[in-house]
mmCIF file of C-alpha atoms in Angstrom:
data_model
loop_
_atom_site.group_PDB
_atom_site.id
_atom_site.type_symbol
_atom_site.label_atom_id
_atom_site.label_comp_id
_atom_site.label_asym_id
_atom_site.label_seq_id
_atom_site.Cartn_x
_atom_site.Cartn_y
_atom_site.Cartn_z
ATOM 1 C CA MET A 33 104.601 106.342 86.600
ATOM 2 C CA GLN A 34 106.174 109.402 85.935
ATOM 3 C CA GLU A 35 107.399 111.644 88.041
ATOM 4 C CA LYS A 36 108.216 115.539 88.167
ATOM 5 C CA THR A 37 109.506 117.693 91.102
ATOM 6 C CA ILE A 38 108.370 121.409 91.341
ATOM 7 C CA GLN A 39 110.819 123.209 93.618
ATOM 8 C CA ILE A 40 108.634 126.250 95.119
ATOM 9 C CA THR A 41 110.382 129.577 97.213
ATOM 10 C CA THR A 42 106.918 130.318 99.356
ATOM 11 C CA GLU A 43 105.653 128.431 102.295
ATOM 12 C CA PHE A 44 103.138 126.402 100.116
ATOM 13 C CA ILE A 45 101.375 126.169 96.795
ATOM 14 C CA LYS A 46 97.820 125.646 96.421
ATOM 15 C CA LEU A 47 96.710 122.281 94.654
ATOM 16 C CA ASP A 48 95.246 123.815 91.733
ATOM 17 C CA ALA A 49 98.216 126.619 90.424
ATOM 18 C CA LEU A 50 100.732 123.307 91.308
ATOM 19 C CA LEU A 51 98.542 121.296 88.525
ATOM 20 C CA LYS A 52 98.914 124.114 86.227
ATOM 21 C CA PHE A 53 102.540 125.012 87.216
ATOM 22 C CA ALA A 54 103.704 121.486 86.684
ATOM 23 C CA GLY A 55 102.537 121.597 83.228
ATOM 24 C CA ALA A 56 99.606 118.624 84.476
ATOM 25 C CA VAL A 57 96.705 120.385 83.355
ATOM 26 C CA GLU A 58 96.471 123.561 81.044
ATOM 27 C CA THR A 59 94.240 125.574 82.906
ATOM 28 C CA GLY A 60 93.096 126.680 86.083
ATOM 29 C CA GLY A 61 89.415 125.774 84.940
ATOM 30 C CA GLU A 62 90.772 121.742 83.758
ATOM 31 C CA ALA A 63 92.452 122.030 87.348
ATOM 32 C CA LYS A 64 89.305 122.732 89.265
ATOM 33 C CA GLN A 65 87.199 119.970 86.937
ATOM 34 C CA VAL A 66 89.887 116.910 87.711
ATOM 35 C CA ILE A 67 89.960 118.444 91.502
ATOM 36 C CA GLN A 68 85.805 118.186 92.054
ATOM 37 C CA ASP A 69 85.884 115.162 89.929
ATOM 38 C CA GLY A 70 87.816 113.165 92.510
ATOM 39 C CA GLU A 71 90.855 112.305 89.919
ATOM 40 C CA VAL A 72 93.181 113.598 92.013
ATOM 41 C CA SER A 73 94.932 112.128 94.946
ATOM 42 C CA VAL A 74 97.782 114.004 97.794
ATOM 43 C CA ASN A 75 99.779 111.834 99.962
ATOM 44 C CA GLY A 76 97.819 109.148 98.995
ATOM 45 C CA GLU A 77 94.425 110.373 99.561
ATOM 46 C CA ILE A 78 92.034 111.145 97.396
ATOM 47 C CA CYS A 79 91.096 115.266 97.391
ATOM 48 C CA THR A 80 88.218 117.373 96.367
ATOM 49 C CA MET A 81 89.798 120.370 97.836
ATOM 50 C CA ARG A 82 91.553 123.046 95.064
ATOM 51 C CA GLY A 83 92.861 125.387 97.585
ATOM 52 C CA LYS A 84 94.687 122.170 99.421
ATOM 53 C CA LYS A 85 97.751 123.961 100.446
ATOM 54 C CA MET A 86 100.233 121.631 99.383
ATOM 55 C CA ARG A 87 104.091 122.578 101.131
ATOM 56 C CA PRO A 88 107.517 120.929 101.091
ATOM 57 C CA GLY A 89 107.167 117.273 100.999
ATOM 58 C CA ASP A 90 104.115 116.965 99.764
ATOM 59 C CA THR A 91 103.285 114.911 96.538
ATOM 60 C CA THR A 92 99.833 114.538 94.354
ATOM 61 C CA GLU A 93 98.755 112.091 91.467
ATOM 62 C CA LEU A 94 96.758 112.529 88.575
ATOM 63 C CA ASP A 95 96.561 110.565 85.251
ATOM 64 C CA GLY A 96 100.187 108.315 86.449
ATOM 65 C CA VAL A 97 102.208 111.472 87.040
ATOM 66 C CA ARG A 98 103.307 111.901 90.349
ATOM 67 C CA ILE A 99 104.108 115.625 91.470
ATOM 68 C CA LEU A 100 106.579 116.157 94.406
ATOM 69 C CA VAL A 101 106.625 119.384 96.452
ATOM 70 C CA THR A 102 110.376 120.195 97.538
#
């Protein structure tokens, strides 16, 4: 599994924005679709909320890529 670490300077980043920022998806529309289709897990559980607030220490997975927020 490939891992990426994304450092944020704010309190949180929304899940759809994180996927775009990390390069896991190309567009916001694509992020919305994969999240709604149940293809994204947050901290080991499927998440269908694209506005989910991701904070440092949270992880998300999509297509064999794990993204860690620091």
